[in-house]
Every structure is written in C-alpha cells, then in structure tokens.
Short mmCIF file of N, CA and C in Angstrom, two decimals:
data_model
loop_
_atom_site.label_atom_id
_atom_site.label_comp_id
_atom_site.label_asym_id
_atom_site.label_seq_id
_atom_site.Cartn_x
_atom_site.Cartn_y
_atom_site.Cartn_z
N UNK A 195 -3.04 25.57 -3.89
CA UNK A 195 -1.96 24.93 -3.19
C UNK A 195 -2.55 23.95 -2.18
N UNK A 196 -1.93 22.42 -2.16
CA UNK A 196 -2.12 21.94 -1.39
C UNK A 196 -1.40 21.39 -0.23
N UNK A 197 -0.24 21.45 -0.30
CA UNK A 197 0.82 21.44 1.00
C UNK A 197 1.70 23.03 0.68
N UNK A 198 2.02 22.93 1.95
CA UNK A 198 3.43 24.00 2.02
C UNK A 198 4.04 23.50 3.38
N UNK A 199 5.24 23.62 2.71
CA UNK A 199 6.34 23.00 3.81
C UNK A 199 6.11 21.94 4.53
N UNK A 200 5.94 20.94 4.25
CA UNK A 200 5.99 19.48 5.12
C UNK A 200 7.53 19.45 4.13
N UNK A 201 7.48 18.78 5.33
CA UNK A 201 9.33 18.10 5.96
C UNK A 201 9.33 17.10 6.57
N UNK A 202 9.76 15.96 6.39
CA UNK A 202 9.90 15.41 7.39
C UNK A 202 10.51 13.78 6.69
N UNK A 203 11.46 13.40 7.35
CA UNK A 203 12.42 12.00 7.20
C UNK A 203 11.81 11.08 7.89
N UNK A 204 11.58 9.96 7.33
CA UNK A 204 10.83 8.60 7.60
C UNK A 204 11.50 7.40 7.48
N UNK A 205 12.20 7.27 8.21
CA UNK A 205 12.66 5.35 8.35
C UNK A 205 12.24 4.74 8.32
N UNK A 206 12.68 2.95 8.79
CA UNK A 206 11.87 1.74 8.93
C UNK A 206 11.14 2.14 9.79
N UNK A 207 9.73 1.19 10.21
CA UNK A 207 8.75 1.21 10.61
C UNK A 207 7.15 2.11 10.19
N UNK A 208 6.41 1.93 11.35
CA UNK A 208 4.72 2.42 10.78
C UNK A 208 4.73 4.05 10.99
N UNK A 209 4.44 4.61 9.72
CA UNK A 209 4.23 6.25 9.80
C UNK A 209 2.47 6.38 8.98
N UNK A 210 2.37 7.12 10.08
CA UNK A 210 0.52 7.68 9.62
C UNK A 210 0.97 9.47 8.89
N UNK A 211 -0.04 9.42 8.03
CA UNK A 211 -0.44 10.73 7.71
C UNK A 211 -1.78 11.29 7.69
N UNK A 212 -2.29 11.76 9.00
CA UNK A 212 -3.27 11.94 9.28
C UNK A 212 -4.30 13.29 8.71
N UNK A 213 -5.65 13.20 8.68
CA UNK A 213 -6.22 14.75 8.23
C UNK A 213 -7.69 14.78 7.57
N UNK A 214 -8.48 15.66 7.93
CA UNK A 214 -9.75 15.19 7.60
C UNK A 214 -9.59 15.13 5.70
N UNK A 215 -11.09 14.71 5.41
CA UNK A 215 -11.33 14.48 3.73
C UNK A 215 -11.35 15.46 3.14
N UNK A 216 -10.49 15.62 1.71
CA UNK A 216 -9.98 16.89 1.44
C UNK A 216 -8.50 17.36 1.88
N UNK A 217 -7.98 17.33 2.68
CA UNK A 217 -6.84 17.53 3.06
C UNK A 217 -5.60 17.49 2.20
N UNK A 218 -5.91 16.41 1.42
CA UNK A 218 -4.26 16.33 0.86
C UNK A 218 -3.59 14.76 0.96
N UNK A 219 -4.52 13.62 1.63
CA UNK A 219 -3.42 12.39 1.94
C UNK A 219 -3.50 12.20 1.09
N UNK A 220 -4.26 11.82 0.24
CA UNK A 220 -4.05 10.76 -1.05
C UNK A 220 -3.33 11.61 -1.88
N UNK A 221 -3.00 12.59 -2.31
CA UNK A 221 -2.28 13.33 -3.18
C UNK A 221 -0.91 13.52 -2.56
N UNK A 222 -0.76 13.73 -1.03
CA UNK A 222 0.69 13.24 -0.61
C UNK A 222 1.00 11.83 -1.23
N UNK A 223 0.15 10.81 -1.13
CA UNK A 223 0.41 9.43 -0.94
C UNK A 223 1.24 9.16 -2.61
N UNK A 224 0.41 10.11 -3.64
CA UNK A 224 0.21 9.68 -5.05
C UNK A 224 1.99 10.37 -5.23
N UNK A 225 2.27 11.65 -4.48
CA UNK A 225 3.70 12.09 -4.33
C UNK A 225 4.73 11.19 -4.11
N UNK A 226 4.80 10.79 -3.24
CA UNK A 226 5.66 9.96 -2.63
C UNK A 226 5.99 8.71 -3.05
N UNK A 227 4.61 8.05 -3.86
CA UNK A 227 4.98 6.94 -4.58
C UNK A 227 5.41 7.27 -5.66
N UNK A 228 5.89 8.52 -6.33
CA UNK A 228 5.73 9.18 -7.82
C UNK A 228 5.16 9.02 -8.34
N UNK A 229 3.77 8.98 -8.57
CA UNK A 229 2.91 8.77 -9.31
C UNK A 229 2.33 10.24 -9.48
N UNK A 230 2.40 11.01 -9.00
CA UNK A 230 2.59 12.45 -9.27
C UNK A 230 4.03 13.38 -8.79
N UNK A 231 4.19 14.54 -9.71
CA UNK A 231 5.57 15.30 -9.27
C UNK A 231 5.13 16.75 -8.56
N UNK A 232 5.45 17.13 -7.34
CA UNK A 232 5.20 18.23 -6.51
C UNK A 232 5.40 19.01 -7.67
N UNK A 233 4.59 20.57 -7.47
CA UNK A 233 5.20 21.30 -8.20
C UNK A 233 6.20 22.03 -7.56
N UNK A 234 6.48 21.98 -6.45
CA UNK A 234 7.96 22.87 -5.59
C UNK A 234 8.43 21.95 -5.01
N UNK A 235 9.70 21.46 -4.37
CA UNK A 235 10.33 20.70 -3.04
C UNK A 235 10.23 19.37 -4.08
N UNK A 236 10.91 18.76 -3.16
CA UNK A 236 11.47 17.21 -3.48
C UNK A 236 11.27 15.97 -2.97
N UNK A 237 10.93 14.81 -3.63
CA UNK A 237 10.62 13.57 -2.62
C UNK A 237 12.11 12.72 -3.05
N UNK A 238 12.86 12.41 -2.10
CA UNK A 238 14.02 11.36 -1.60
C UNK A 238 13.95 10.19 -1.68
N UNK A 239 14.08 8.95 -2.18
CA UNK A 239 13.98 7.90 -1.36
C UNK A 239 15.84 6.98 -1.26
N UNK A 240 16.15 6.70 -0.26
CA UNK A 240 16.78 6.25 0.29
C UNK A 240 17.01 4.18 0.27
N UNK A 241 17.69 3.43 -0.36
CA UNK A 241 17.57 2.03 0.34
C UNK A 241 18.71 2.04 0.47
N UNK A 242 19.21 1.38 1.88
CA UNK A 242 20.97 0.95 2.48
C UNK A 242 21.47 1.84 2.22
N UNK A 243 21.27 3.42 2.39
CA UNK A 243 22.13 5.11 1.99
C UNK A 243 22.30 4.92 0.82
N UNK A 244 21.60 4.48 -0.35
CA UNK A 244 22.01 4.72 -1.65
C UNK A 244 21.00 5.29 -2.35
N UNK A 245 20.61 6.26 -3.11
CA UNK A 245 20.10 7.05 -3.11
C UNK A 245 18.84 6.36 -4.62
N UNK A 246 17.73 6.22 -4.67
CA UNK A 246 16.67 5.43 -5.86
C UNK A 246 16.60 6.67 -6.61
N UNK A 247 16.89 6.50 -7.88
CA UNK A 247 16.53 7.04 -9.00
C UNK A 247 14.55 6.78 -9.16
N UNK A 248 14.35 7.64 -9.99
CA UNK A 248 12.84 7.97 -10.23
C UNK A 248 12.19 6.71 -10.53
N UNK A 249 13.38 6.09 -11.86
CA UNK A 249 12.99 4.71 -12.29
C UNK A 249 12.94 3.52 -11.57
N UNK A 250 13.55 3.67 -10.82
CA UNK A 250 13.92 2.31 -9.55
C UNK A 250 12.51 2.16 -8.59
N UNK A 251 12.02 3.45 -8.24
CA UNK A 251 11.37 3.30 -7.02
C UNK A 251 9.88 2.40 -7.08
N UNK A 252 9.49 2.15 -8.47
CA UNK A 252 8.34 1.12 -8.50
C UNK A 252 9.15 -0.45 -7.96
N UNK A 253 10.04 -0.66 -8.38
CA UNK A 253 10.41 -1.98 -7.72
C UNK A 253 10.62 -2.12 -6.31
N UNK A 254 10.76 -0.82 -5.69
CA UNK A 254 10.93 -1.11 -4.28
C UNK A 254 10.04 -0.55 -3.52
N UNK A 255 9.01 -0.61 -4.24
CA UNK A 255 7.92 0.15 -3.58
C UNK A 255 6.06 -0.85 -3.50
N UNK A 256 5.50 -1.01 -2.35
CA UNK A 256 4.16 -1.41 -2.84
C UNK A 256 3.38 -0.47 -2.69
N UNK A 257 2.27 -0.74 -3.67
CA UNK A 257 1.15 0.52 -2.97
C UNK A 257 0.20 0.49 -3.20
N UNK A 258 -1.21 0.22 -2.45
CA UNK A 258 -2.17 0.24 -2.33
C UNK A 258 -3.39 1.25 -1.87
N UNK A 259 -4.63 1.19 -2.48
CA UNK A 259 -5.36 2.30 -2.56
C UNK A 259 -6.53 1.66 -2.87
N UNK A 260 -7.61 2.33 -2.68
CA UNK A 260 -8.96 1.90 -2.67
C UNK A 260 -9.35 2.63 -4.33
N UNK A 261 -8.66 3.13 -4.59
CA UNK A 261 -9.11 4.22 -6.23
C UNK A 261 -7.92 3.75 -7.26
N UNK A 262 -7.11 2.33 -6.71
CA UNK A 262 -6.43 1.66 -7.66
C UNK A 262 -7.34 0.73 -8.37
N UNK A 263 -7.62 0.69 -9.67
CA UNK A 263 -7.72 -0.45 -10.58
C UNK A 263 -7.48 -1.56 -10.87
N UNK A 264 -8.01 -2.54 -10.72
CA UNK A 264 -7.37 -4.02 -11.30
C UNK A 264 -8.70 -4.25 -12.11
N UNK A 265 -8.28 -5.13 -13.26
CA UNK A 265 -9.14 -5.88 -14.49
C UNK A 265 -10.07 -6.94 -13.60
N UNK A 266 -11.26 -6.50 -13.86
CA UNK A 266 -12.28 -7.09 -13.70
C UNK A 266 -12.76 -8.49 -14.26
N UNK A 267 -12.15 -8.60 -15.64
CA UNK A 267 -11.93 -9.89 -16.46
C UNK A 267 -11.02 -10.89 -15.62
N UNK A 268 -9.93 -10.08 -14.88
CA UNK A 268 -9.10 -11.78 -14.42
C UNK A 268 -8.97 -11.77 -12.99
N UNK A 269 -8.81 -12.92 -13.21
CA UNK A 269 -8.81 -13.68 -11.80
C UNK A 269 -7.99 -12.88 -10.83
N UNK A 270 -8.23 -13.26 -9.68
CA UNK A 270 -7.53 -12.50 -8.19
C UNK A 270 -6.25 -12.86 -8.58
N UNK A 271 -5.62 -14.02 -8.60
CA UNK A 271 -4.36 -14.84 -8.75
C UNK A 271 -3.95 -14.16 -10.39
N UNK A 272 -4.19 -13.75 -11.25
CA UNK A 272 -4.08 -12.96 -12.91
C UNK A 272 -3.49 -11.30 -12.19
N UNK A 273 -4.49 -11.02 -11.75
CA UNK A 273 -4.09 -9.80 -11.21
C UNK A 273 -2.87 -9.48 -11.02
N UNK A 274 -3.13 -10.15 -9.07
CA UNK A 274 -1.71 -10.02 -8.64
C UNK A 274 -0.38 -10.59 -9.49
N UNK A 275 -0.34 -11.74 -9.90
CA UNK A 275 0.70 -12.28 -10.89
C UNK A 275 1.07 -10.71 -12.05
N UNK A 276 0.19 -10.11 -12.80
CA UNK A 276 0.17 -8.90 -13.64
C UNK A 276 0.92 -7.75 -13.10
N UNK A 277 0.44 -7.40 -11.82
CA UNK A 277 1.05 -6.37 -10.95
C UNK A 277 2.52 -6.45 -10.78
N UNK A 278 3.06 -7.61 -10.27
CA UNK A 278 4.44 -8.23 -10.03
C UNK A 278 4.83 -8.15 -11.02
N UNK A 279 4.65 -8.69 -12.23
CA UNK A 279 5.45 -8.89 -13.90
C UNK A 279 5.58 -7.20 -13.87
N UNK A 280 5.13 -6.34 -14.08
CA UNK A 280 4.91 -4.94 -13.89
C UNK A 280 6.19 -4.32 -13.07
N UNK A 281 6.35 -4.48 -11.94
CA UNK A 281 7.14 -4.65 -11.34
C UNK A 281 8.59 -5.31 -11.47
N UNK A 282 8.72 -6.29 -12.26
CA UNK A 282 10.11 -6.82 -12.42
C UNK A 282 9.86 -7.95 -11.47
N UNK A 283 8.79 -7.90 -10.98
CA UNK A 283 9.26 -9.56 -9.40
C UNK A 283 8.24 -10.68 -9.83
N UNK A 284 8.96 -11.71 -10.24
CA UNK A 284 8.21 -13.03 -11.07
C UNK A 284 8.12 -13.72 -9.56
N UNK A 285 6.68 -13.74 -9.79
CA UNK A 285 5.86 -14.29 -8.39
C UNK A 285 5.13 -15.71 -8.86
N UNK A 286 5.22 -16.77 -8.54
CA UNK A 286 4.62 -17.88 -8.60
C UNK A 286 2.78 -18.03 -8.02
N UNK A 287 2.33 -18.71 -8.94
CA UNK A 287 0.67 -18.73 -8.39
C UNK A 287 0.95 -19.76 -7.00
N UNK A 288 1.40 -20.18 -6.63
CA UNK A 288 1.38 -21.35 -5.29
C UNK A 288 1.56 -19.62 -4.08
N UNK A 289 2.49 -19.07 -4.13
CA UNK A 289 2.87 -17.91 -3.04
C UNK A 289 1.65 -16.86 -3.44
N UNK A 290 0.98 -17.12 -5.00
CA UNK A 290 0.09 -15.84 -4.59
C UNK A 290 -1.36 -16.52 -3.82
N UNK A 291 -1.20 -17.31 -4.32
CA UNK A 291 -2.86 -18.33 -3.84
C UNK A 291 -2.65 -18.50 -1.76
N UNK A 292 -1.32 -18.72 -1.51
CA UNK A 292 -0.78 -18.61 -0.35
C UNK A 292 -1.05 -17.32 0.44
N UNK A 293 -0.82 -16.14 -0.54
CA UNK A 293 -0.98 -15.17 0.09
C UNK A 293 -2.50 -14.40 0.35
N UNK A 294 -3.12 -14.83 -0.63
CA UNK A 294 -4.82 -14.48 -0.42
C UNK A 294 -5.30 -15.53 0.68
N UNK A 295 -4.94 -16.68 0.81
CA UNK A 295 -5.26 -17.27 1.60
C UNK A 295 -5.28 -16.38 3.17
N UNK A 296 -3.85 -16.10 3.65
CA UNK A 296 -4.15 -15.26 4.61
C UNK A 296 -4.65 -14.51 4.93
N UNK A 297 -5.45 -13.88 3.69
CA UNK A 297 -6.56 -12.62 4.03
C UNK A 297 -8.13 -13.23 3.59
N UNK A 298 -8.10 -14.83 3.67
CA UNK A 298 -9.22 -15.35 4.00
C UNK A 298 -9.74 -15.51 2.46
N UNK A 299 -9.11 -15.24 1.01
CA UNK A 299 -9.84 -15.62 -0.07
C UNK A 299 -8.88 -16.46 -0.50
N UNK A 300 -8.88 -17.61 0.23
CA UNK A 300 -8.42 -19.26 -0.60
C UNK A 300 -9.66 -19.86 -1.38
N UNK A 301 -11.00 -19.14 -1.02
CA UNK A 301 -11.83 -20.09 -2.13
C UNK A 301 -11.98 -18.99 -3.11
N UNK A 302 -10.93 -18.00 -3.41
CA UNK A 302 -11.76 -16.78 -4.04
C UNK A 302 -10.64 -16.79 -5.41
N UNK A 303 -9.39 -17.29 -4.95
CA UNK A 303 -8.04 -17.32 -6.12
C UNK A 303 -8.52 -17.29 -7.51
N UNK A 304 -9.36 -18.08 -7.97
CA UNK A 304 -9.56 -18.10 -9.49
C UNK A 304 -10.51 -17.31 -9.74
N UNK A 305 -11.55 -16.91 -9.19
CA UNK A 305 -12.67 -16.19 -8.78
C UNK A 305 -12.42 -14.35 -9.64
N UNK A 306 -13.22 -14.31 -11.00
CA UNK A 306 -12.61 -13.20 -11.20
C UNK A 306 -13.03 -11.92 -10.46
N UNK A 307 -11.95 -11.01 -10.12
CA UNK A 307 -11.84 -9.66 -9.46
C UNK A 307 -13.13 -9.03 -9.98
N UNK A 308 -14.01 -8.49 -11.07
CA UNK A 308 -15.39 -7.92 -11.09
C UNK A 308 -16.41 -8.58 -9.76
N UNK A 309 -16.72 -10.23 -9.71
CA UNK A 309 -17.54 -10.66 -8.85
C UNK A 309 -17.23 -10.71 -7.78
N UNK A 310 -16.40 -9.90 -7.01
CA UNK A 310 -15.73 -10.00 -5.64
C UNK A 310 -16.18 -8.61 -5.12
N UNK A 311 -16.97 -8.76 -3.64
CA UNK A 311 -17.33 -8.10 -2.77
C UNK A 311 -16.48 -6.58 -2.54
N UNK A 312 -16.50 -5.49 -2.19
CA UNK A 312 -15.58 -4.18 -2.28
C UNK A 312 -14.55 -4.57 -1.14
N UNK A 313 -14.95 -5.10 0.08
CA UNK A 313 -14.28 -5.85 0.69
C UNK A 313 -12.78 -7.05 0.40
N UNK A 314 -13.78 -7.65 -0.38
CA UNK A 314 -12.83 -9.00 -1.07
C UNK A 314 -11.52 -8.15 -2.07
N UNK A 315 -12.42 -6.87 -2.54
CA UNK A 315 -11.10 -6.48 -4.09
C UNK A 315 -10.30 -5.60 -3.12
N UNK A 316 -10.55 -5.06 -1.86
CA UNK A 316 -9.61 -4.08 -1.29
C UNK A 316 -8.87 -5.16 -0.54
N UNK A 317 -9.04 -6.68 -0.63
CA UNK A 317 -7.91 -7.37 0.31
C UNK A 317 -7.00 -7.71 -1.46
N UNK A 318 -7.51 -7.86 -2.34
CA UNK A 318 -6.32 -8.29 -3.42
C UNK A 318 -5.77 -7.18 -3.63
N UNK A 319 -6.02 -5.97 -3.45
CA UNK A 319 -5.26 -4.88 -3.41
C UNK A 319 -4.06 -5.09 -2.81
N UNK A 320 -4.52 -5.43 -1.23
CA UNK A 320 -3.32 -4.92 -0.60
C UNK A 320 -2.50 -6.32 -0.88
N UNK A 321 -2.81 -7.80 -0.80
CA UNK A 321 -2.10 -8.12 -1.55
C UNK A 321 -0.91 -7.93 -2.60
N UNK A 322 -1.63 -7.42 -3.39
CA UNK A 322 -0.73 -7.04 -4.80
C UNK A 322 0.28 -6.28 -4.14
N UNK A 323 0.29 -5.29 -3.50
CA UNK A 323 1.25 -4.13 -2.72
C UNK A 323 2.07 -5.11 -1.81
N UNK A 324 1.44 -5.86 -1.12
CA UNK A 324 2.46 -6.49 -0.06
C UNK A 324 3.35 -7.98 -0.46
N UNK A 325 2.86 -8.50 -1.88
CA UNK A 325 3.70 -9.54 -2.10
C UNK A 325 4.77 -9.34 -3.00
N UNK A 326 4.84 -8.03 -3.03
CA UNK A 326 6.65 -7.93 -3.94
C UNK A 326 7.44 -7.92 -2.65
N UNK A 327 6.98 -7.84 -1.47
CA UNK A 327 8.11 -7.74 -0.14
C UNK A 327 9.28 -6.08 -0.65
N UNK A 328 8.75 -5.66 -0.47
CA UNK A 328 9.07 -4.04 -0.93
C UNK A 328 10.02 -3.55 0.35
N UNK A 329 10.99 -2.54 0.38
CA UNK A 329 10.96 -2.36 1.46
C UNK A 329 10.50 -0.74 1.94
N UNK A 330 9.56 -0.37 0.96
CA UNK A 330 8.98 0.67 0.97
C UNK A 330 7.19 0.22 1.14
N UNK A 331 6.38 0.38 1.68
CA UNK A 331 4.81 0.51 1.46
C UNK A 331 4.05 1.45 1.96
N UNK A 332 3.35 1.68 0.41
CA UNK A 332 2.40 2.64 1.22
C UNK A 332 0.84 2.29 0.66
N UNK A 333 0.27 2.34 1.92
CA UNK A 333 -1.21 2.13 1.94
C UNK A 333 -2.14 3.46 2.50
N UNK A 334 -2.67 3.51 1.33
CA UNK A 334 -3.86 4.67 1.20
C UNK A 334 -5.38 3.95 2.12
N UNK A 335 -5.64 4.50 3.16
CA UNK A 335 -7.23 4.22 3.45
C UNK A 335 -7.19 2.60 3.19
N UNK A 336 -5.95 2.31 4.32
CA UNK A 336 -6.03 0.42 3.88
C UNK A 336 -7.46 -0.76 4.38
N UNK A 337 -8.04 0.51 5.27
CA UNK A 337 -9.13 -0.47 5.98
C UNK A 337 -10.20 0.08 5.35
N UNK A 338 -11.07 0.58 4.41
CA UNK A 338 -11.83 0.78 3.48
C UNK A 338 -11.92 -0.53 2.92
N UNK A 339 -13.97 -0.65 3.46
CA UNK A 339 -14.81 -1.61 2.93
C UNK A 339 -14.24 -3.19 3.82
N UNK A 340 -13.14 -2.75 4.98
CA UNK A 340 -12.65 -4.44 5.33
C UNK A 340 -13.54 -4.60 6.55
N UNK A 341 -14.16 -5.84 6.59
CA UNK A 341 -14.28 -6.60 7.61
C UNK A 341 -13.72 -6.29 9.24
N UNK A 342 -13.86 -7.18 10.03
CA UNK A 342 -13.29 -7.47 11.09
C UNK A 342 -12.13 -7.94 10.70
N UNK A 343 -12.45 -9.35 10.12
CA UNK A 343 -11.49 -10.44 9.84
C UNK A 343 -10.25 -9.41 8.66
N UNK A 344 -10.53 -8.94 7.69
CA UNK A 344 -10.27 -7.96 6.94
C UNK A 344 -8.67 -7.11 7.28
N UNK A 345 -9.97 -6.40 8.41
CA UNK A 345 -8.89 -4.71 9.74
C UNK A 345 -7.88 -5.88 10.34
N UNK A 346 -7.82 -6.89 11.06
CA UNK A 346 -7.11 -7.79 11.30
C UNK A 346 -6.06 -8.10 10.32
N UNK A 347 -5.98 -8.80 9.35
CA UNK A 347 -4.87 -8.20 8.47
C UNK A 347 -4.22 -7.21 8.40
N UNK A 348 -4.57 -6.05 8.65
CA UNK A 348 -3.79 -5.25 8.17
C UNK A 348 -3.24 -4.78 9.78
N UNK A 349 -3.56 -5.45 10.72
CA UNK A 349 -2.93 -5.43 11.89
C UNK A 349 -2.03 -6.26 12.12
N UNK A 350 -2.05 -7.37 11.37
CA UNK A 350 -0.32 -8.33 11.42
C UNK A 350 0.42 -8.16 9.88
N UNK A 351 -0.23 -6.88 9.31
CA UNK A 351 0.75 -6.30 8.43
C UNK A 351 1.54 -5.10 8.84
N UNK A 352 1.27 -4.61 9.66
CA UNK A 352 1.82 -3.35 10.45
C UNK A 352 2.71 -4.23 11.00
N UNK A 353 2.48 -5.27 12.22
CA UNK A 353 3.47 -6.04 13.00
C UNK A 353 4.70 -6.53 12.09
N UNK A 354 4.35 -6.95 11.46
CA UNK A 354 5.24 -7.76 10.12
C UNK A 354 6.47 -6.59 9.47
N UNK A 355 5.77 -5.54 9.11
CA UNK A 355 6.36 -4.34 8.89
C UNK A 355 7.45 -3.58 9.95
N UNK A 356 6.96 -3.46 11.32
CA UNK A 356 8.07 -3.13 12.29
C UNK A 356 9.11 -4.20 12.07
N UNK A 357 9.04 -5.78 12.38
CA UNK A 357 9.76 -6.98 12.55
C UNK A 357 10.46 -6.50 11.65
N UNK A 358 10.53 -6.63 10.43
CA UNK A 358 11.40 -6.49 8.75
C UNK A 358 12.24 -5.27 8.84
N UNK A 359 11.69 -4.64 9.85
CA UNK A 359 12.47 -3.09 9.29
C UNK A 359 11.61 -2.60 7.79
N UNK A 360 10.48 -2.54 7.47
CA UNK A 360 10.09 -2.24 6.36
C UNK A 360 9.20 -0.71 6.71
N UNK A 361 9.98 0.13 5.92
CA UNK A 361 9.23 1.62 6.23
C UNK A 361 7.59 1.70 5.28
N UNK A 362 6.64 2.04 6.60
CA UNK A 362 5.27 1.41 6.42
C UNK A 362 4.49 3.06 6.20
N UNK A 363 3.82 3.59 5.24
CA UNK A 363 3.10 4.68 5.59
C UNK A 363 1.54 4.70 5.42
N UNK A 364 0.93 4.89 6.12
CA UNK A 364 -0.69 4.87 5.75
C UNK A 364 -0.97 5.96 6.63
N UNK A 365 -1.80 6.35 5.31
CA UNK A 365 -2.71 7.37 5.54
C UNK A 365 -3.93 7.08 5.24
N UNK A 366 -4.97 8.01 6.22
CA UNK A 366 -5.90 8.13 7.24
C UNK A 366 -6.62 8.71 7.84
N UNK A 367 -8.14 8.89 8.19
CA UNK A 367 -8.31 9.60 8.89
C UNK A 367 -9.29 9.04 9.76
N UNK A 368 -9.10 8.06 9.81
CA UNK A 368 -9.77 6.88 10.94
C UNK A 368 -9.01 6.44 12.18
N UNK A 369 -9.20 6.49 13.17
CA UNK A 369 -8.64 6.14 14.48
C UNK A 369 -7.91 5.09 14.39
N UNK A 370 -9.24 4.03 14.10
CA UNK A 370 -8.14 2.48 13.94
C UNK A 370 -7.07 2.24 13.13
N UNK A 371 -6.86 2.69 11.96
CA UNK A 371 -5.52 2.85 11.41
C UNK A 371 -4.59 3.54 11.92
N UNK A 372 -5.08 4.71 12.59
CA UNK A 372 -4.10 5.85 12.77
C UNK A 372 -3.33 5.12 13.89
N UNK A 373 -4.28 4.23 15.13
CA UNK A 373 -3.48 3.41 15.79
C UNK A 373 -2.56 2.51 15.46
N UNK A 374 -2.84 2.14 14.36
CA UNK A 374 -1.32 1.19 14.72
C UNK A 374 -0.16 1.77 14.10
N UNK A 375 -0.56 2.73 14.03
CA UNK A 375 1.19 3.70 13.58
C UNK A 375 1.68 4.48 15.13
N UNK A 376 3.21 4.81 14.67
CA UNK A 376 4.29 4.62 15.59
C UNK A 376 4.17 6.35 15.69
N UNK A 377 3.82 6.81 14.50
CA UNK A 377 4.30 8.53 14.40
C UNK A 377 3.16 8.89 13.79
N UNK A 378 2.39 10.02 13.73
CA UNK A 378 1.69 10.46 12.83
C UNK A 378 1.90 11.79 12.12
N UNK A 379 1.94 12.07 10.85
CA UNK A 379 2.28 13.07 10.55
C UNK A 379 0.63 13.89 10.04
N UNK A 380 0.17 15.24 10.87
CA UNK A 380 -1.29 15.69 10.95
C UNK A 380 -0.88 16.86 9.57
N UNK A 381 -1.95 16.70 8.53
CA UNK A 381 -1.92 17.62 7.54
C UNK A 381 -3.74 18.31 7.94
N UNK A 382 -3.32 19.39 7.91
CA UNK A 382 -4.88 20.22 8.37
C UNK A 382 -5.17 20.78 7.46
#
C-alpha cells in the first residue's frame, strides 16, 4: 500500500505535494492525471461544477514529468504539435515556436528532441503540458535538470497559473518548488 486516506479538495491556484523519494508523488501524480486507477477511493475532477468524465480529462488536463517520453526523431516544434493533435487542441507552429521561445529554445525549434541537453527536453516537456492552456496542470519534479534561466520559468508559470485561476499541482521534494506553492499537501 501506498497511500491511505488522503483527502483533500483542490481549486484554482498552486498546490504542492510534498515527501521524500519513494513516498508516493509521482504515483499520486500518475492518479490524478488517470494515467493510473487507485485500487480503493476515487479521483473527481470538477470544470465550472460540472463533473469530467474519465474520457474528457486528457483535454483539460496538462502534464508534465521528467519520465515522460517524446520521439527523439522529431523536432521540438513535431513533438509539441503531436502532443496537442493527441489532445484534440490544433496548435499552430508560429504559437509553438513562440512558446519555446520563452523558455529560451528559439534557436532550438527545429532542432530534433534526441540532441537536446536533459535540461533543453525537460523545458519542451513542460511546454507540451502548458500550451493546451488546460485548466488543470500537473507538473511532476518540474525543475529537474533546469537551469537558472530554466527554474525561472517555471516561476512565471506558477504566477500565470494563480492570474488564470488555473488549478496548478506540483510535486516535490525540493524547497524551491515547494515554494512557490500556496498549500502543500506532506505525504510521509
């Protein structure tokens, strides 16, 4: 067994799930996005009080992880474009090339995902998660392998996230992430 009895209701804004290695985040995280099914208790999700079916919740959901996969054969801009089609949300290369730009790989867009730094592939990650504009995200260990310039991103993605009303969860067991969340939820 790896949880018993967590509870707990999560609105808009930044929620941490904190706990040393081993613990359980990433297997909460893999819950919650359904990508696995608890074997007891239930995960909810909620948009405008209307209640997401199982099938719905990839469209309204991003999610990023350092032990997610992308094809090594295509390009940063292939990727993310792939992820979205996946998704149902037809994303244009001008907004995705736009959007790597802000995490500093505008010379990296065509550049295929194998020759990119662990650094460089954990920013098209979160990319991919943050350009369906979801109003669900969850980021696993989002600052793994980032930079300065990198951790900075994902500090005017938290900001961005309160502004929107977009319910934000990352889990963690690093200080600097755990800071910029509003609540933390501690799994021991």
């Amino acid at each position: 067994m790896i949880f018993r009895r967590i509870e707990a209701e999560i609105g808009p804004g930044v929620h941490g799930v904190a706990g040393p290695n081993g613990s359980g985040k990433s297997t909460l995280m893999k819950c919650i996005a359904g990508l696995i099914r608890p074997d007891a208790g239930k995960i909810s999700w909620e948009v405008e009080g209307s209640p997401l079916k199982p099938q719905q919740l990839y469209r309204q959901l991003g999610f990023s992880a350092p032990y997610i996969r992308m094809y090594n054969e295509l390009s940063c801009t292939e990727n993310i474009r792939l992820v979205c089609e996946l998704s149902g949300r037809a994303v244009g290369d001008d907004e995705i090339r736009a959007q790597l730009s802000v995490t500093g790989l505008q010379a990296k867009t065509e550049t295929w995902y194998g020759q990119l730094s662990s650094g460089q592939q954990q920013r098209v990650r979160l990319v991919s998660a943050l350009i369906k504009k979801t109003p669900f995200l969850l980021l696993d260990e989002p600052g793994t392998n980032l930079d300065t310039a990198g951790f900075a991103y994902i500090g005017s993605v938290t900001a961005k996230a309160r502004e929107e009303g977009q319910t934000l969860i990352i889990a963690s067991n690093e200080s600097r992430e755990l800071d910029l969340c509003d609540k933390i939820i501690r799994i021991k």
